């Protein structure tokens, strides 16, 4: 039990004027539900998925959520991130479509053409598996239980149509280089790459994040070749990578299993156009720098931003970032300068603390959607009262509202809201 | 600090007076010296040293024995001392490198001092503190260092297995050295890891830099030998004194980058298992306090939090067994000191409210914290009224942290 670090739950901090106000979709690790909360931490809507989550769910523009679930009793359920099912669930909780594959793991990526990229484990042929090298020293000498060998799995990436047909496939061991793609000696030896995220770059190529290789890669969609690698000696077991609109990658670098054990995580924005990224050892506490890194966020204080796995990061339209520190269940919004705007710790109904036996409040991740997002139409709250959103009728001049009046109205609105919520 | 949920609670956050071991807790606060607090978190005494303290422990004669760095802040932005000649990417080599051992009296006057003893880093151990009757109470100090004289020859370095190739510090392995010094600061006994460790048995772990073994504590045992903890080796060694032979190794596969091994009265070893790089494990990392029976080399007691990741410190930290059987644990990196019963129940918890800029960031970390019973000889005849520190207690004492439940901060 930890009182100091684990007792504050729910909304902790909110700077109303600067936050990207909207609704946050949270996928807890406990339970089988996905929640939509407002800025004050109230549950606005919930989906029952029927499966525990394998990754953070996303709200699609059509109002459905895309959810990766974990099927119990699958062939590889002991692996971290094991999934097995991909669901699209509409606003009212009805399954729209379901795609099953026992080897699915982690999340998904909904492509522009409506297809979905998924990740699945695939058995590495034994002749390749014996050639796989580890970073550092092969740990066979160190501990009996770490002796390498036995079956090994790597990853395939598939493009699946809404009807469940696989139209494109990329198999990891056909394209990995055993001399370059070194695996982690400490992680379980049953995996080579451990993909955590895939995405589509603006030019149509595929981005993939291989956690055990400490590598974010760009894959040529036509040939399947890995054309760009980033992360060796810079990233340490990154668990979440997403593609930004400008083509850069937003990386959650967990800083786990580094040469020098350090527990502070960071968030990086990486430019994949930089060929042969350099490695500069600049930062003892959180890791190395590189010329491909265009922006980073680190917590200024030691030990207060630490996540070994389970996390997400999202760049919001106001240029701030929504970060989910997964295992702590802490979701927060920070500006580009690292200033806190909003903070919430998972206290959702699936988190039930019983005295003496607290359940983890961990979350897979969280994403924020503005009130104007088309996926939130069903909510019926598209905010028409907000003065800046009011559209002048055609032909009529818009009623001018002074800034002070605007401010007053906003304050009144917020005060009323808080009163109703009992703050 | 963009973390309200984990910084809002400070000072004593939990206290069960019936189960906790009543006493005073002593810990260093950054560059601001050493404080002693009572169980309510009130400051009852403060030592002002004007420089950073690493460890602070009472000797039986009532003096406070401290190790502190003369070079705490480096040229680089005034943060942590990588020190001259220590490139930041070899951070594991960069402990505090120039250290004084000083014994302070109650009024922060220097009672005895040895200057810059040979690249001393981490812990010190005074012969006066040794349990049992095998050790002379002569005031000698024993401590681990990484000194240039311990550097391995290229031939030996090539033989030494494990680690990440090419991460040697300036191409060398800085083998650790243990020194014993007398009251004049003269070396009376020395131990070189290159002479007594085996390049295969004591190899580096698979994913560590090959700079040094990063030894962090020595303890003089009842039986007259030395228990040595080297963080990078993820193992404890028992070293025969004075021959220097390694006679036993403990904790392989259980300890990961451990700190602060102490021997208990029953002969077991209590050690803080930091837990980074647990093998075959990629879940959220967690730390433990572990008691190992050296006769069987098995873990006989452990404390880990529930859920485990809420107790984690990858670096520094320590733990001590108290008189009533409780264990006081110092989660150093995040500045939390807490006490647990042998059943693992939390009975006292304190979060250090002093923040300072070092170690490349804002931090409330401390290397060690110690708890002393109220009848300790050092407190005899001393005024321990917290009212003497009225001003400090208003800022850092329990009144500053009194709150009726946490309310979110909304602007």
mmCIF file of C-alpha atoms in Angstrom, chain A residues 87-241:
data_model
loop_
_atom_site.group_PDB
_atom_site.id
_atom_site.type_symbol
_atom_site.label_atom_id
_atom_site.label_comp_id
_atom_site.label_asym_id
_atom_site.label_seq_id
_atom_site.Cartn_x
_atom_site.Cartn_y
_atom_site.Cartn_z
ATOM 1 C CA UNK A 87 -14.388 -5.022 -32.345
ATOM 2 C CA UNK A 88 -16.161 -2.033 -33.748
ATOM 3 C CA UNK A 89 -18.937 -1.062 -31.356
ATOM 4 C CA UNK A 90 -21.518 1.597 -32.080
ATOM 5 C CA UNK A 91 -22.615 4.330 -29.688
ATOM 6 C CA UNK A 92 -25.314 2.160 -28.117
ATOM 7 C CA UNK A 93 -22.986 -0.755 -27.489
ATOM 8 C CA UNK A 94 -23.985 -2.919 -30.446
ATOM 9 C CA UNK A 95 -21.242 -4.788 -32.238
ATOM 10 C CA UNK A 96 -20.918 -3.469 -35.767
ATOM 11 C CA UNK A 97 -18.179 -5.822 -36.836
ATOM 12 C CA UNK A 98 -15.825 -8.279 -35.232
ATOM 13 C CA UNK A 99 -12.535 -9.685 -36.476
ATOM 14 C CA UNK A 100 -11.013 -12.652 -34.688
ATOM 15 C CA UNK A 101 -7.527 -14.049 -34.926
ATOM 16 C CA UNK A 102 -6.033 -15.812 -31.882
ATOM 17 C CA UNK A 103 -2.582 -14.334 -32.563
ATOM 18 C CA UNK A 104 -3.636 -10.686 -32.624
ATOM 19 C CA UNK A 105 -1.946 -8.497 -30.061
ATOM 20 C CA UNK A 106 -1.860 -4.860 -28.947
ATOM 21 C CA UNK A 107 -3.736 -2.265 -30.946
ATOM 22 C CA UNK A 108 -4.716 -1.371 -34.468
ATOM 23 C CA UNK A 109 -4.656 1.481 -36.917
ATOM 24 C CA UNK A 110 -7.673 2.578 -38.911
ATOM 25 C CA UNK A 111 -6.415 3.633 -42.325
ATOM 26 C CA UNK A 112 -7.703 6.376 -44.576
ATOM 27 C CA UNK A 113 -9.226 3.835 -46.960
ATOM 28 C CA UNK A 114 -11.312 2.299 -44.174
ATOM 29 C CA UNK A 115 -9.187 -0.794 -43.756
ATOM 30 C CA UNK A 116 -7.480 -1.597 -40.466
ATOM 31 C CA UNK A 117 -3.861 -2.457 -39.794
ATOM 32 C CA UNK A 118 -3.441 -5.132 -37.141
ATOM 33 C CA UNK A 119 -0.450 -6.819 -35.509
ATOM 34 C CA UNK A 120 -0.189 -10.518 -34.890
ATOM 35 C CA UNK A 121 2.410 -12.905 -33.571
ATOM 36 C CA UNK A 122 3.917 -15.256 -36.056
ATOM 37 C CA UNK A 123 6.280 -18.097 -35.324
ATOM 38 C CA UNK A 124 9.861 -17.374 -36.327
ATOM 39 C CA UNK A 125 11.250 -20.271 -38.365
ATOM 40 C CA UNK A 126 13.738 -22.126 -36.180
ATOM 41 C CA UNK A 127 16.649 -21.606 -38.569
ATOM 42 C CA UNK A 128 16.186 -17.840 -38.273
ATOM 43 C CA UNK A 129 15.424 -17.956 -34.551
ATOM 44 C CA UNK A 130 18.797 -19.527 -33.810
ATOM 45 C CA UNK A 131 20.506 -16.624 -35.596
ATOM 46 C CA UNK A 132 18.726 -13.890 -33.627
ATOM 47 C CA UNK A 133 21.187 -11.837 -31.599
ATOM 48 C CA UNK A 134 20.650 -9.900 -28.426
ATOM 49 C CA UNK A 135 21.772 -6.429 -27.505
ATOM 50 C CA UNK A 136 24.545 -6.654 -24.941
ATOM 51 C CA UNK A 137 25.634 -10.184 -24.131
ATOM 52 C CA UNK A 138 23.716 -13.390 -24.717
ATOM 53 C CA UNK A 139 22.423 -14.041 -21.183
ATOM 54 C CA UNK A 140 22.869 -17.808 -21.214
ATOM 55 C CA UNK A 141 25.822 -17.451 -18.842
ATOM 56 C CA UNK A 142 23.972 -15.289 -16.386
ATOM 57 C CA UNK A 143 21.001 -17.307 -15.210
ATOM 58 C CA UNK A 144 19.736 -20.744 -16.125
ATOM 59 C CA UNK A 145 16.254 -19.349 -16.712
ATOM 60 C CA UNK A 146 17.554 -16.818 -19.217
ATOM 61 C CA UNK A 147 19.195 -19.345 -21.495
ATOM 62 C CA UNK A 148 18.151 -18.527 -25.038
ATOM 63 C CA UNK A 149 16.561 -21.049 -27.313
ATOM 64 C CA UNK A 150 13.183 -22.644 -27.751
ATOM 65 C CA UNK A 151 10.303 -21.363 -29.837
ATOM 66 C CA UNK A 152 10.407 -17.712 -30.796
ATOM 67 C CA UNK A 153 7.744 -15.434 -32.147
ATOM 68 C CA UNK A 154 7.972 -12.259 -34.150
ATOM 69 C CA UNK A 155 5.391 -10.071 -35.777
ATOM 70 C CA UNK A 156 3.279 -9.814 -38.867
ATOM 71 C CA UNK A 157 1.374 -6.701 -39.846
ATOM 72 C CA UNK A 158 -1.829 -7.201 -41.802
ATOM 73 C CA UNK A 159 -4.241 -4.897 -43.533
ATOM 74 C CA UNK A 160 -7.780 -6.121 -42.988
ATOM 75 C CA UNK A 161 -10.872 -4.899 -44.798
ATOM 76 C CA UNK A 162 -14.098 -4.189 -42.872
ATOM 77 C CA UNK A 163 -15.334 -7.578 -44.109
ATOM 78 C CA UNK A 164 -12.365 -9.308 -42.499
ATOM 79 C CA UNK A 165 -10.320 -10.037 -45.604
ATOM 80 C CA UNK A 166 -6.537 -9.718 -45.379
ATOM 81 C CA UNK A 167 -5.398 -7.637 -48.355
ATOM 82 C CA UNK A 168 -1.770 -6.927 -47.382
ATOM 83 C CA UNK A 169 0.653 -8.673 -45.130
ATOM 84 C CA UNK A 170 4.147 -7.964 -43.898
ATOM 85 C CA UNK A 171 6.058 -10.665 -42.076
ATOM 86 C CA UNK A 172 8.781 -9.488 -39.721
ATOM 87 C CA UNK A 173 11.329 -12.267 -40.002
ATOM 88 C CA UNK A 174 11.385 -11.915 -43.787
ATOM 89 C CA UNK A 175 12.651 -8.365 -43.448
ATOM 90 C CA UNK A 176 14.498 -8.130 -40.144
ATOM 91 C CA UNK A 177 18.266 -8.152 -40.216
ATOM 92 C CA UNK A 178 19.678 -10.412 -37.503
ATOM 93 C CA UNK A 179 22.799 -8.222 -37.309
ATOM 94 C CA UNK A 180 20.895 -4.970 -36.847
ATOM 95 C CA UNK A 181 17.613 -5.893 -35.225
ATOM 96 C CA UNK A 182 18.984 -7.002 -31.884
ATOM 97 C CA UNK A 183 16.487 -8.121 -29.292
ATOM 98 C CA UNK A 184 16.493 -7.355 -25.578
ATOM 99 C CA UNK A 185 18.326 -9.946 -23.453
ATOM 100 C CA UNK A 186 16.180 -9.344 -20.377
ATOM 101 C CA UNK A 187 12.706 -9.553 -21.865
ATOM 102 C CA UNK A 188 11.244 -13.048 -22.251
ATOM 103 C CA UNK A 189 13.191 -14.967 -24.888
ATOM 104 C CA UNK A 190 9.979 -16.113 -26.582
ATOM 105 C CA UNK A 191 9.728 -12.875 -28.519
ATOM 106 C CA UNK A 192 11.982 -11.175 -31.013
ATOM 107 C CA UNK A 193 10.325 -7.882 -31.876
ATOM 108 C CA UNK A 194 7.130 -7.215 -29.852
ATOM 109 C CA UNK A 195 5.376 -4.690 -32.060
ATOM 110 C CA UNK A 196 3.353 -2.214 -30.045
ATOM 111 C CA UNK A 197 2.046 0.173 -32.683
ATOM 112 C CA UNK A 198 1.556 0.473 -36.399
ATOM 113 C CA UNK A 199 0.502 3.466 -38.430
ATOM 114 C CA UNK A 200 0.243 4.851 -41.897
ATOM 115 C CA UNK A 201 2.492 7.700 -42.919
ATOM 116 C CA UNK A 202 1.149 10.472 -45.170
ATOM 117 C CA UNK A 203 3.034 8.944 -48.135
ATOM 118 C CA UNK A 204 1.275 5.608 -47.662
ATOM 119 C CA UNK A 205 4.211 3.759 -46.127
ATOM 120 C CA UNK A 206 3.865 1.939 -42.844
ATOM 121 C CA UNK A 207 5.328 2.943 -39.483
ATOM 122 C CA UNK A 208 5.871 0.225 -36.902
ATOM 123 C CA UNK A 209 7.244 0.350 -33.365
ATOM 124 C CA UNK A 210 9.174 -2.732 -32.241
ATOM 125 C CA UNK A 211 9.490 -2.583 -28.485
ATOM 126 C CA UNK A 212 12.045 -5.321 -27.899
ATOM 127 C CA UNK A 213 14.234 -3.991 -30.703
ATOM 128 C CA UNK A 214 14.077 -0.427 -29.279
ATOM 129 C CA UNK A 215 13.290 0.559 -32.854
ATOM 130 C CA UNK A 216 10.723 2.621 -34.685
ATOM 131 C CA UNK A 217 10.794 1.666 -38.347
ATOM 132 C CA UNK A 218 9.345 2.823 -41.626
ATOM 133 C CA UNK A 219 8.324 -0.010 -43.916
ATOM 134 C CA UNK A 220 7.989 0.480 -47.646
ATOM 135 C CA UNK A 221 4.459 -0.691 -48.327
ATOM 136 C CA UNK A 222 5.215 -2.017 -51.810
ATOM 137 C CA UNK A 223 8.432 -3.901 -51.187
ATOM 138 C CA UNK A 224 8.186 -4.537 -47.458
ATOM 139 C CA UNK A 225 11.734 -3.320 -46.905
ATOM 140 C CA UNK A 226 12.555 -1.466 -43.742
ATOM 141 C CA UNK A 227 13.708 1.877 -45.122
ATOM 142 C CA UNK A 228 14.308 3.803 -41.885
ATOM 143 C CA UNK A 229 15.220 2.756 -38.403
ATOM 144 C CA UNK A 230 15.377 4.924 -35.347
ATOM 145 C CA UNK A 231 15.884 4.211 -31.694
ATOM 146 C CA UNK A 232 18.925 2.015 -31.182
ATOM 147 C CA UNK A 233 20.689 3.491 -28.139
ATOM 148 C CA UNK A 234 18.136 6.314 -28.001
ATOM 149 C CA UNK A 235 14.785 4.726 -27.195
ATOM 150 C CA UNK A 236 14.339 2.214 -24.406
ATOM 151 C CA UNK A 237 11.296 0.004 -24.911
ATOM 152 C CA UNK A 238 8.984 2.600 -26.365
ATOM 153 C CA UNK A 239 5.391 1.446 -26.113
ATOM 154 C CA UNK A 240 3.409 3.985 -28.054
ATOM 155 C CA UNK A 241 4.105 5.670 -31.348
#
